[in-house]
Amino acid sequence: MRKIVLLGYMGCGKSTIANRLSKTTNIPFVDLDKIIEEKTNLTINQIFEQQGEIYFRKLEHDVFVELLNSPENLIIGLGGGTPCYANNHELLKGDNVLSIYLKASIETLFDRLVVNKDKRPLIANKNEEEMKEFIAKHLFDRSFYYNHAQHKVVVDKKTVDETVADILDILA
Ligand SMILES: Nc1ncnc2c1ncn2[C@@H]1O[C@H](COP(=O)(O)OP(=O)(O)O)[C@@H](O)[C@H]1O
Ligand SMILES: O=C(O)C1=C[C@@H](OP(=O)(O)O)[C@@H](O)[C@H](O)C1
Ligand SMILES: [Mg+2]
């Protein structure tokens, strides 16, 4: 069964867009971070604090594989780091997988993350100056993995509905 996989940097809108796309298409949406939180009964912040990032990355890989192998059609919203660890980027081109990179500029990411950083352990403790520099470097490093997606949708200056419309064009 087909899996629509949304990927991209923290704050690009994976969870928001996947949710709206799910309502429009009636294909169920699962958010990788949410499943991990439910399975562990811990928040993403608590997992990073108590078990460390390596533990999180292992769990993230296992849950991603499990979802890809599940028998139903699904929209899967990845975490920002998912494609960048455990060779997960190779799964973006698998059979029955349609992967879409939601591409956002550093400015868009900064604007969305600055008001929304507390639940994201990688940036939670950074000030605005540090955040800007971190996003710029980190996005550069990660782009290699994000570019393994089959499709790319630029999200800058688009409403949620406009981005969803671009994705529907790809699905058509
Ligand atoms: N046009 C837009 N598209 C998607 N998200 C937007 C948009 N404008 C503002 N936002 C906000 O940006 C944030 C994106 O966060 P989220 O969907 O959690 O991204 P991700 O899952 O990629 O980290 C949300 O707070 C969302 O409300
Ligand atoms: O970029 C990352 O490494 C992460 C992104 C987060 O997901 P979002 O991209 O949905 O914020 C979450 O998986 C965790 O905090 C690590
Ligand atoms: Mg998310």
Short mmCIF file of N, CA and C and ligand atoms in Angstrom, two decimals:
data_model
loop_
_atom_site.label_atom_id
_atom_site.label_comp_id
_atom_site.label_asym_id
_atom_site.label_seq_id
_atom_site.Cartn_x
_atom_site.Cartn_y
_atom_site.Cartn_z
N MET A 1 0.83 -1.21 0.00
CA MET A 1 0.00 0.00 0.00
C MET A 1 0.87 1.26 0.00
N ARG A 2 0.32 2.33 -0.56
CA ARG A 2 1.14 3.51 -0.79
C ARG A 2 1.37 4.34 0.49
N LYS A 3 2.61 4.84 0.60
CA LYS A 3 2.96 5.71 1.72
C LYS A 3 3.41 7.06 1.15
N ILE A 4 2.75 8.12 1.58
CA ILE A 4 3.18 9.47 1.20
C ILE A 4 4.02 9.99 2.36
N VAL A 5 5.30 10.25 2.10
CA VAL A 5 6.22 10.61 3.17
C VAL A 5 6.63 12.07 3.02
N LEU A 6 6.35 12.88 4.06
CA LEU A 6 6.74 14.29 4.04
C LEU A 6 7.99 14.47 4.89
N LEU A 7 8.99 15.14 4.31
CA LEU A 7 10.24 15.35 5.03
C LEU A 7 10.72 16.78 4.86
N GLY A 8 11.68 17.15 5.69
CA GLY A 8 12.24 18.50 5.62
C GLY A 8 12.66 18.97 7.00
N TYR A 9 13.31 20.12 7.01
CA TYR A 9 13.90 20.64 8.26
C TYR A 9 12.81 20.96 9.30
N MET A 10 13.19 20.95 10.58
CA MET A 10 12.28 21.35 11.66
C MET A 10 11.60 22.67 11.29
N GLY A 11 10.29 22.72 11.45
CA GLY A 11 9.56 23.96 11.22
C GLY A 11 9.14 24.18 9.78
N CYS A 12 9.51 23.29 8.86
CA CYS A 12 9.11 23.49 7.45
C CYS A 12 7.61 23.25 7.29
N GLY A 13 6.99 22.55 8.27
CA GLY A 13 5.53 22.36 8.24
C GLY A 13 5.08 20.93 8.02
N LYS A 14 5.95 19.96 8.22
CA LYS A 14 5.59 18.56 7.96
C LYS A 14 4.30 18.15 8.69
N SER A 15 4.28 18.42 10.00
CA SER A 15 3.12 17.97 10.80
C SER A 15 1.86 18.74 10.39
N THR A 16 1.99 20.04 10.20
CA THR A 16 0.85 20.89 9.84
C THR A 16 0.30 20.51 8.46
N ILE A 17 1.19 20.37 7.50
CA ILE A 17 0.77 20.08 6.12
C ILE A 17 0.20 18.66 6.03
N ALA A 18 0.86 17.71 6.70
CA ALA A 18 0.39 16.32 6.65
C ALA A 18 -1.02 16.20 7.22
N ASN A 19 -1.27 16.92 8.28
CA ASN A 19 -2.57 16.93 8.92
C ASN A 19 -3.65 17.43 7.96
N ARG A 20 -3.37 18.55 7.30
CA ARG A 20 -4.34 19.15 6.36
C ARG A 20 -4.50 18.25 5.13
N LEU A 21 -3.39 17.69 4.65
CA LEU A 21 -3.45 16.81 3.48
C LEU A 21 -4.31 15.58 3.79
N SER A 22 -4.19 15.10 5.01
CA SER A 22 -4.96 13.94 5.44
C SER A 22 -6.46 14.24 5.41
N LYS A 23 -6.82 15.45 5.88
CA LYS A 23 -8.24 15.83 5.89
C LYS A 23 -8.78 15.94 4.46
N THR A 24 -7.93 16.44 3.55
CA THR A 24 -8.37 16.64 2.16
C THR A 24 -8.48 15.31 1.42
N THR A 25 -7.57 14.39 1.68
CA THR A 25 -7.52 13.15 0.88
C THR A 25 -8.20 11.96 1.57
N ASN A 26 -8.49 12.13 2.87
CA ASN A 26 -9.02 11.00 3.66
C ASN A 26 -8.03 9.86 3.81
N ILE A 27 -6.76 10.13 3.56
CA ILE A 27 -5.73 9.11 3.83
C ILE A 27 -5.23 9.39 5.26
N PRO A 28 -5.20 8.37 6.13
CA PRO A 28 -4.79 8.62 7.51
C PRO A 28 -3.36 9.16 7.61
N PHE A 29 -3.15 10.03 8.59
CA PHE A 29 -1.85 10.65 8.82
C PHE A 29 -1.24 10.15 10.13
N VAL A 30 0.02 9.76 10.06
CA VAL A 30 0.75 9.44 11.28
C VAL A 30 2.02 10.29 11.34
N ASP A 31 2.26 10.85 12.52
CA ASP A 31 3.44 11.68 12.75
C ASP A 31 4.45 10.81 13.51
N LEU A 32 5.62 10.66 12.94
CA LEU A 32 6.63 9.77 13.52
C LEU A 32 6.93 10.14 14.98
N ASP A 33 7.12 11.44 15.23
CA ASP A 33 7.42 11.88 16.60
C ASP A 33 6.30 11.50 17.57
N LYS A 34 5.07 11.65 17.10
CA LYS A 34 3.91 11.37 17.96
C LYS A 34 3.86 9.89 18.32
N ILE A 35 4.13 9.03 17.33
CA ILE A 35 4.12 7.58 17.59
C ILE A 35 5.21 7.22 18.59
N ILE A 36 6.38 7.85 18.42
CA ILE A 36 7.49 7.58 19.34
C ILE A 36 7.10 8.02 20.76
N GLU A 37 6.43 9.16 20.86
CA GLU A 37 6.00 9.64 22.19
C GLU A 37 4.98 8.69 22.80
N GLU A 38 4.08 8.19 21.97
CA GLU A 38 3.06 7.26 22.49
C GLU A 38 3.69 5.94 22.92
N LYS A 39 4.62 5.43 22.09
CA LYS A 39 5.26 4.14 22.40
C LYS A 39 6.06 4.19 23.68
N THR A 40 6.76 5.31 23.90
CA THR A 40 7.66 5.41 25.05
C THR A 40 6.99 6.04 26.26
N ASN A 41 5.82 6.65 26.02
CA ASN A 41 5.17 7.41 27.07
C ASN A 41 6.04 8.56 27.59
N LEU A 42 6.87 9.07 26.72
CA LEU A 42 7.75 10.20 27.05
C LEU A 42 7.62 11.24 25.94
N THR A 43 7.91 12.51 26.26
CA THR A 43 7.94 13.51 25.21
C THR A 43 9.29 13.40 24.48
N ILE A 44 9.37 14.02 23.28
CA ILE A 44 10.63 14.00 22.54
C ILE A 44 11.74 14.63 23.41
N ASN A 45 11.41 15.72 24.08
CA ASN A 45 12.39 16.36 24.98
C ASN A 45 12.88 15.38 26.05
N GLN A 46 11.94 14.66 26.66
CA GLN A 46 12.32 13.71 27.73
C GLN A 46 13.19 12.58 27.18
N ILE A 47 12.88 12.11 25.98
CA ILE A 47 13.70 11.02 25.40
C ILE A 47 15.14 11.52 25.20
N PHE A 48 15.27 12.71 24.62
CA PHE A 48 16.62 13.27 24.41
C PHE A 48 17.34 13.43 25.75
N GLU A 49 16.63 13.94 26.76
CA GLU A 49 17.25 14.21 28.07
C GLU A 49 17.61 12.93 28.80
N GLN A 50 16.67 11.98 28.81
CA GLN A 50 16.84 10.79 29.66
C GLN A 50 17.59 9.66 28.98
N GLN A 51 17.39 9.51 27.66
CA GLN A 51 17.99 8.37 26.97
C GLN A 51 19.07 8.78 25.96
N GLY A 52 19.05 10.04 25.57
CA GLY A 52 20.05 10.53 24.62
C GLY A 52 19.59 10.44 23.18
N GLU A 53 20.27 11.20 22.32
CA GLU A 53 19.85 11.27 20.92
C GLU A 53 20.04 9.95 20.18
N ILE A 54 21.10 9.19 20.50
CA ILE A 54 21.36 7.95 19.76
C ILE A 54 20.21 6.96 19.95
N TYR A 55 19.73 6.89 21.19
CA TYR A 55 18.58 6.03 21.49
C TYR A 55 17.36 6.47 20.66
N PHE A 56 17.15 7.81 20.60
CA PHE A 56 16.03 8.34 19.82
C PHE A 56 16.15 7.96 18.34
N ARG A 57 17.37 8.08 17.80
CA ARG A 57 17.56 7.80 16.36
C ARG A 57 17.28 6.34 16.02
N LYS A 58 17.61 5.45 16.95
CA LYS A 58 17.37 4.01 16.74
C LYS A 58 15.87 3.74 16.72
N LEU A 59 15.20 4.33 17.69
CA LEU A 59 13.75 4.18 17.80
C LEU A 59 13.06 4.76 16.57
N GLU A 60 13.54 5.92 16.15
CA GLU A 60 12.98 6.62 14.98
C GLU A 60 13.09 5.73 13.73
N HIS A 61 14.24 5.10 13.57
CA HIS A 61 14.44 4.20 12.42
C HIS A 61 13.47 3.01 12.50
N ASP A 62 13.40 2.40 13.68
CA ASP A 62 12.55 1.21 13.83
C ASP A 62 11.08 1.55 13.54
N VAL A 63 10.63 2.70 14.05
CA VAL A 63 9.22 3.07 13.86
C VAL A 63 8.96 3.42 12.39
N PHE A 64 9.93 4.07 11.74
CA PHE A 64 9.78 4.41 10.32
C PHE A 64 9.63 3.14 9.49
N VAL A 65 10.49 2.16 9.73
CA VAL A 65 10.43 0.89 8.98
C VAL A 65 9.09 0.20 9.23
N GLU A 66 8.68 0.19 10.49
CA GLU A 66 7.41 -0.44 10.86
C GLU A 66 6.25 0.21 10.10
N LEU A 67 6.25 1.53 10.03
CA LEU A 67 5.16 2.23 9.33
C LEU A 67 5.19 1.95 7.82
N LEU A 68 6.41 1.92 7.26
CA LEU A 68 6.51 1.65 5.81
C LEU A 68 6.00 0.25 5.48
N ASN A 69 6.15 -0.67 6.42
CA ASN A 69 5.72 -2.05 6.19
C ASN A 69 4.27 -2.31 6.58
N SER A 70 3.60 -1.31 7.09
CA SER A 70 2.21 -1.53 7.53
C SER A 70 1.31 -1.68 6.30
N PRO A 71 0.20 -2.39 6.44
CA PRO A 71 -0.59 -2.77 5.27
C PRO A 71 -1.48 -1.67 4.68
N GLU A 72 -1.58 -0.49 5.34
CA GLU A 72 -2.55 0.50 4.83
C GLU A 72 -1.88 1.67 4.12
N ASN A 73 -2.70 2.42 3.36
CA ASN A 73 -2.23 3.69 2.80
C ASN A 73 -2.04 4.66 3.95
N LEU A 74 -0.93 5.40 3.93
CA LEU A 74 -0.66 6.33 5.03
C LEU A 74 0.05 7.57 4.53
N ILE A 75 -0.22 8.70 5.20
CA ILE A 75 0.64 9.87 5.07
C ILE A 75 1.54 9.85 6.31
N ILE A 76 2.85 9.86 6.09
CA ILE A 76 3.79 9.79 7.22
C ILE A 76 4.55 11.11 7.30
N GLY A 77 4.42 11.80 8.42
CA GLY A 77 5.20 13.02 8.66
C GLY A 77 6.45 12.63 9.44
N LEU A 78 7.61 12.82 8.83
CA LEU A 78 8.87 12.44 9.50
C LEU A 78 9.28 13.53 10.48
N GLY A 79 10.27 13.22 11.32
CA GLY A 79 10.95 14.25 12.09
C GLY A 79 12.01 14.89 11.19
N GLY A 80 12.47 16.07 11.54
CA GLY A 80 13.43 16.77 10.69
C GLY A 80 14.71 15.98 10.45
N GLY A 81 15.10 15.15 11.42
CA GLY A 81 16.37 14.43 11.29
C GLY A 81 16.22 13.04 10.68
N THR A 82 15.00 12.57 10.52
CA THR A 82 14.80 11.17 10.13
C THR A 82 15.61 10.74 8.89
N PRO A 83 15.58 11.52 7.80
CA PRO A 83 16.30 11.04 6.60
C PRO A 83 17.82 11.02 6.77
N CYS A 84 18.32 11.65 7.83
CA CYS A 84 19.76 11.88 7.97
C CYS A 84 20.47 10.84 8.82
N TYR A 85 19.75 9.83 9.29
CA TYR A 85 20.35 8.81 10.16
C TYR A 85 19.95 7.41 9.68
N ALA A 86 20.79 6.43 10.06
CA ALA A 86 20.48 5.00 9.89
C ALA A 86 20.13 4.62 8.44
N ASN A 87 20.69 5.37 7.49
CA ASN A 87 20.40 5.12 6.07
C ASN A 87 18.92 5.25 5.73
N ASN A 88 18.20 6.01 6.54
CA ASN A 88 16.77 6.19 6.26
C ASN A 88 16.53 6.86 4.90
N HIS A 89 17.52 7.63 4.44
CA HIS A 89 17.32 8.31 3.14
C HIS A 89 17.13 7.31 2.01
N GLU A 90 17.70 6.11 2.19
CA GLU A 90 17.54 5.10 1.13
C GLU A 90 16.10 4.57 1.07
N LEU A 91 15.38 4.72 2.16
CA LEU A 91 13.99 4.25 2.20
C LEU A 91 13.05 5.22 1.48
N LEU A 92 13.55 6.41 1.15
CA LEU A 92 12.69 7.43 0.53
C LEU A 92 12.38 7.11 -0.92
N LYS A 93 13.12 6.16 -1.48
CA LYS A 93 12.88 5.81 -2.88
C LYS A 93 12.31 4.40 -3.01
N GLY A 94 11.83 3.85 -1.92
CA GLY A 94 11.34 2.47 -1.93
C GLY A 94 10.08 2.29 -2.76
N ASP A 95 9.76 1.03 -3.03
CA ASP A 95 8.52 0.71 -3.75
C ASP A 95 7.34 1.22 -2.93
N ASN A 96 6.35 1.72 -3.61
CA ASN A 96 5.13 2.21 -2.95
C ASN A 96 5.36 3.41 -2.03
N VAL A 97 6.52 4.04 -2.14
CA VAL A 97 6.78 5.24 -1.34
C VAL A 97 6.78 6.45 -2.27
N LEU A 98 6.04 7.50 -1.86
CA LEU A 98 6.10 8.76 -2.58
C LEU A 98 6.63 9.78 -1.57
N SER A 99 7.88 10.21 -1.76
CA SER A 99 8.49 11.09 -0.76
C SER A 99 8.56 12.52 -1.28
N ILE A 100 8.23 13.46 -0.40
CA ILE A 100 8.17 14.87 -0.78
C ILE A 100 8.96 15.71 0.23
N TYR A 101 9.94 16.44 -0.28
CA TYR A 101 10.74 17.34 0.56
C TYR A 101 10.05 18.70 0.59
N LEU A 102 9.64 19.13 1.77
CA LEU A 102 9.06 20.47 1.93
C LEU A 102 10.22 21.42 2.18
N LYS A 103 10.58 22.15 1.13
CA LYS A 103 11.80 22.95 1.17
C LYS A 103 11.51 24.38 1.62
N ALA A 104 12.17 24.79 2.71
CA ALA A 104 11.98 26.14 3.25
C ALA A 104 13.31 26.85 3.36
N SER A 105 13.30 28.18 3.20
CA SER A 105 14.53 28.95 3.33
C SER A 105 14.90 29.10 4.81
N ILE A 106 16.12 29.51 5.06
CA ILE A 106 16.57 29.74 6.44
C ILE A 106 15.65 30.76 7.12
N GLU A 107 15.26 31.80 6.39
CA GLU A 107 14.41 32.87 6.96
C GLU A 107 13.05 32.30 7.38
N THR A 108 12.44 31.51 6.49
CA THR A 108 11.13 30.92 6.82
C THR A 108 11.26 30.03 8.05
N LEU A 109 12.30 29.20 8.06
CA LEU A 109 12.48 28.27 9.18
C LEU A 109 12.69 29.04 10.48
N PHE A 110 13.52 30.07 10.43
CA PHE A 110 13.78 30.86 11.63
C PHE A 110 12.48 31.48 12.15
N ASP A 111 11.72 32.10 11.25
CA ASP A 111 10.47 32.77 11.67
C ASP A 111 9.50 31.78 12.32
N ARG A 112 9.42 30.57 11.77
CA ARG A 112 8.47 29.60 12.32
C ARG A 112 8.99 28.96 13.60
N LEU A 113 10.33 28.81 13.69
CA LEU A 113 10.88 28.09 14.85
C LEU A 113 11.06 28.99 16.07
N VAL A 114 11.28 30.28 15.83
CA VAL A 114 11.60 31.17 16.94
C VAL A 114 10.43 31.24 17.93
N VAL A 115 9.21 31.11 17.42
CA VAL A 115 8.03 31.15 18.29
C VAL A 115 7.64 29.75 18.77
N ASN A 116 8.43 28.78 18.43
CA ASN A 116 7.99 27.40 18.53
C ASN A 116 9.12 26.43 18.84
N LYS A 117 10.06 26.83 19.69
CA LYS A 117 11.28 26.02 19.80
C LYS A 117 11.31 25.11 21.03
N ASP A 118 10.40 25.34 21.98
CA ASP A 118 10.50 24.64 23.26
C ASP A 118 10.42 23.12 23.16
N LYS A 119 9.65 22.63 22.20
CA LYS A 119 9.48 21.18 22.09
C LYS A 119 10.55 20.55 21.21
N ARG A 120 11.54 21.37 20.78
CA ARG A 120 12.56 20.84 19.88
C ARG A 120 13.92 20.91 20.58
N PRO A 121 14.36 19.76 21.11
CA PRO A 121 15.55 19.76 21.97
C PRO A 121 16.81 20.29 21.29
N LEU A 122 16.89 20.20 19.97
CA LEU A 122 18.13 20.63 19.30
C LEU A 122 18.28 22.16 19.32
N ILE A 123 17.18 22.89 19.50
CA ILE A 123 17.26 24.36 19.47
C ILE A 123 16.70 25.03 20.72
N ALA A 124 16.11 24.24 21.61
CA ALA A 124 15.37 24.80 22.75
C ALA A 124 16.20 25.79 23.57
N ASN A 125 17.50 25.54 23.69
CA ASN A 125 18.32 26.39 24.57
C ASN A 125 19.12 27.45 23.83
N LYS A 126 18.82 27.67 22.57
CA LYS A 126 19.62 28.64 21.81
C LYS A 126 18.93 30.00 21.79
N ASN A 127 19.74 31.07 21.80
CA ASN A 127 19.16 32.40 21.61
C ASN A 127 18.98 32.65 20.11
N GLU A 128 18.42 33.80 19.77
CA GLU A 128 18.06 34.03 18.35
C GLU A 128 19.27 34.02 17.44
N GLU A 129 20.35 34.63 17.91
CA GLU A 129 21.57 34.70 17.10
C GLU A 129 22.11 33.29 16.85
N GLU A 130 22.20 32.51 17.95
CA GLU A 130 22.71 31.12 17.85
C GLU A 130 21.81 30.26 16.96
N MET A 131 20.51 30.52 17.08
CA MET A 131 19.55 29.73 16.30
C MET A 131 19.74 29.94 14.80
N LYS A 132 19.92 31.21 14.44
CA LYS A 132 20.07 31.54 13.02
C LYS A 132 21.28 30.82 12.43
N GLU A 133 22.39 30.87 13.17
CA GLU A 133 23.62 30.26 12.70
C GLU A 133 23.47 28.73 12.64
N PHE A 134 22.83 28.20 13.68
CA PHE A 134 22.63 26.75 13.74
C PHE A 134 21.78 26.25 12.56
N ILE A 135 20.68 26.95 12.30
CA ILE A 135 19.79 26.53 11.21
C ILE A 135 20.54 26.56 9.88
N ALA A 136 21.30 27.63 9.65
CA ALA A 136 22.02 27.78 8.37
C ALA A 136 22.99 26.62 8.15
N LYS A 137 23.78 26.30 9.17
CA LYS A 137 24.79 25.23 9.03
C LYS A 137 24.13 23.86 8.93
N HIS A 138 23.16 23.66 9.80
CA HIS A 138 22.50 22.36 9.92
C HIS A 138 21.72 22.03 8.63
N LEU A 139 21.04 23.04 8.10
CA LEU A 139 20.27 22.84 6.86
C LEU A 139 21.22 22.49 5.72
N PHE A 140 22.36 23.15 5.69
CA PHE A 140 23.35 22.86 4.65
C PHE A 140 23.78 21.38 4.75
N ASP A 141 24.11 20.93 5.97
CA ASP A 141 24.53 19.54 6.17
C ASP A 141 23.44 18.54 5.78
N ARG A 142 22.21 18.88 6.12
CA ARG A 142 21.12 17.93 5.94
C ARG A 142 20.55 17.90 4.52
N SER A 143 20.81 18.95 3.76
CA SER A 143 20.20 19.04 2.43
C SER A 143 20.55 17.83 1.56
N PHE A 144 21.76 17.31 1.72
CA PHE A 144 22.18 16.13 0.96
C PHE A 144 21.15 15.01 1.12
N TYR A 145 20.71 14.79 2.34
CA TYR A 145 19.75 13.71 2.61
C TYR A 145 18.35 14.08 2.13
N TYR A 146 17.95 15.32 2.37
CA TYR A 146 16.60 15.76 1.95
C TYR A 146 16.45 15.64 0.44
N ASN A 147 17.55 15.86 -0.28
CA ASN A 147 17.48 15.84 -1.74
C ASN A 147 17.32 14.42 -2.32
N HIS A 148 17.29 13.43 -1.46
CA HIS A 148 16.97 12.08 -1.92
C HIS A 148 15.47 11.88 -2.11
N ALA A 149 14.67 12.84 -1.70
CA ALA A 149 13.21 12.72 -1.88
C ALA A 149 12.89 12.69 -3.38
N GLN A 150 11.79 12.06 -3.71
CA GLN A 150 11.39 11.96 -5.13
C GLN A 150 10.85 13.29 -5.66
N HIS A 151 10.26 14.09 -4.77
CA HIS A 151 9.68 15.37 -5.18
C HIS A 151 10.07 16.46 -4.18
N LYS A 152 9.97 17.69 -4.66
CA LYS A 152 10.32 18.83 -3.81
C LYS A 152 9.23 19.88 -3.95
N VAL A 153 8.77 20.41 -2.82
CA VAL A 153 7.79 21.50 -2.86
C VAL A 153 8.37 22.65 -2.04
N VAL A 154 8.52 23.81 -2.68
CA VAL A 154 9.02 24.99 -1.95
C VAL A 154 7.86 25.59 -1.17
N VAL A 155 8.05 25.80 0.12
CA VAL A 155 6.93 26.23 0.97
C VAL A 155 6.98 27.72 1.34
N ASP A 156 8.06 28.40 0.98
CA ASP A 156 8.20 29.81 1.38
C ASP A 156 7.04 30.65 0.86
N LYS A 157 6.52 31.48 1.73
CA LYS A 157 5.44 32.43 1.39
C LYS A 157 4.17 31.76 0.90
N LYS A 158 4.01 30.47 1.20
CA LYS A 158 2.76 29.80 0.81
C LYS A 158 1.92 29.52 2.04
N THR A 159 0.60 29.60 1.87
CA THR A 159 -0.29 29.21 2.96
C THR A 159 -0.30 27.68 3.03
N VAL A 160 -0.87 27.16 4.10
CA VAL A 160 -0.99 25.71 4.24
C VAL A 160 -1.76 25.15 3.04
N ASP A 161 -2.85 25.82 2.69
CA ASP A 161 -3.67 25.33 1.56
C ASP A 161 -2.90 25.35 0.24
N GLU A 162 -2.08 26.37 0.04
CA GLU A 162 -1.30 26.44 -1.21
C GLU A 162 -0.29 25.30 -1.28
N THR A 163 0.35 25.01 -0.17
CA THR A 163 1.31 23.90 -0.17
C THR A 163 0.59 22.57 -0.40
N VAL A 164 -0.56 22.41 0.25
CA VAL A 164 -1.34 21.17 0.06
C VAL A 164 -1.76 21.05 -1.41
N ALA A 165 -2.13 22.16 -2.04
CA ALA A 165 -2.52 22.12 -3.47
C ALA A 165 -1.34 21.66 -4.32
N ASP A 166 -0.13 22.12 -4.00
CA ASP A 166 1.06 21.67 -4.75
C ASP A 166 1.26 20.16 -4.59
N ILE A 167 1.00 19.66 -3.39
CA ILE A 167 1.18 18.22 -3.16
C ILE A 167 0.10 17.43 -3.92
N LEU A 168 -1.12 17.97 -3.94
CA LEU A 168 -2.20 17.28 -4.67
C LEU A 168 -1.87 17.20 -6.16
N ASP A 169 -1.19 18.21 -6.69
CA ASP A 169 -0.76 18.17 -8.10
C ASP A 169 0.20 17.00 -8.32
N ILE A 170 1.09 16.77 -7.36
CA ILE A 170 2.05 15.67 -7.49
C ILE A 170 1.30 14.32 -7.43
N LEU A 171 0.28 14.27 -6.59
CA LEU A 171 -0.46 13.00 -6.41
C LEU A 171 -1.37 12.69 -7.59
N ALA A 172 -1.71 13.74 -8.36
CA ALA A 172 -2.72 13.57 -9.43
C ALA A 172 -2.21 12.67 -10.56
N1 LIG B 1 2.17 28.32 5.57
C1 LIG B 1 2.50 27.52 6.58
N2 LIG B 1 2.66 26.20 6.35
C2 LIG B 1 3.01 25.37 7.38
N3 LIG B 1 3.23 25.78 8.65
C3 LIG B 1 3.06 27.08 8.92
C4 LIG B 1 2.70 28.00 7.90
N4 LIG B 1 2.64 29.22 8.45
C5 LIG B 1 2.93 29.08 9.75
N5 LIG B 1 3.18 27.80 10.05
C6 LIG B 1 3.54 27.33 11.40
O1 LIG B 1 4.88 26.82 11.35
C7 LIG B 1 5.00 25.76 12.28
C8 LIG B 1 5.43 24.54 11.52
O2 LIG B 1 5.56 23.51 12.46
P1 LIG B 1 5.30 21.98 12.17
O3 LIG B 1 4.13 21.73 11.31
O4 LIG B 1 5.35 21.36 13.52
O5 LIG B 1 6.62 21.66 11.32
P2 LIG B 1 7.54 20.39 11.36
O6 LIG B 1 6.67 19.21 11.69
O7 LIG B 1 8.09 20.35 9.98
O8 LIG B 1 8.58 20.68 12.39
C9 LIG B 1 3.61 25.57 12.92
O9 LIG B 1 3.55 26.30 14.14
C10 LIG B 1 2.68 26.18 11.90
O10 LIG B 1 1.49 26.68 12.48
O1 LIG B 2 15.53 17.78 13.22
C1 LIG B 2 15.63 16.92 14.13
O2 LIG B 2 16.66 16.25 14.31
C2 LIG B 2 14.44 16.70 14.99
C3 LIG B 2 13.22 17.17 14.57
C4 LIG B 2 11.99 17.02 15.36
O3 LIG B 2 10.86 16.88 14.48
P1 LIG B 2 10.23 18.15 13.68
O4 LIG B 2 11.03 18.33 12.44
O5 LIG B 2 8.82 17.73 13.39
O6 LIG B 2 10.31 19.33 14.59
C5 LIG B 2 12.08 15.79 16.28
O7 LIG B 2 12.07 14.59 15.54
C6 LIG B 2 13.35 15.88 17.11
O8 LIG B 2 13.25 17.03 17.90
C7 LIG B 2 14.61 15.93 16.25
MG MG B 3 6.73 17.70 13.20
#
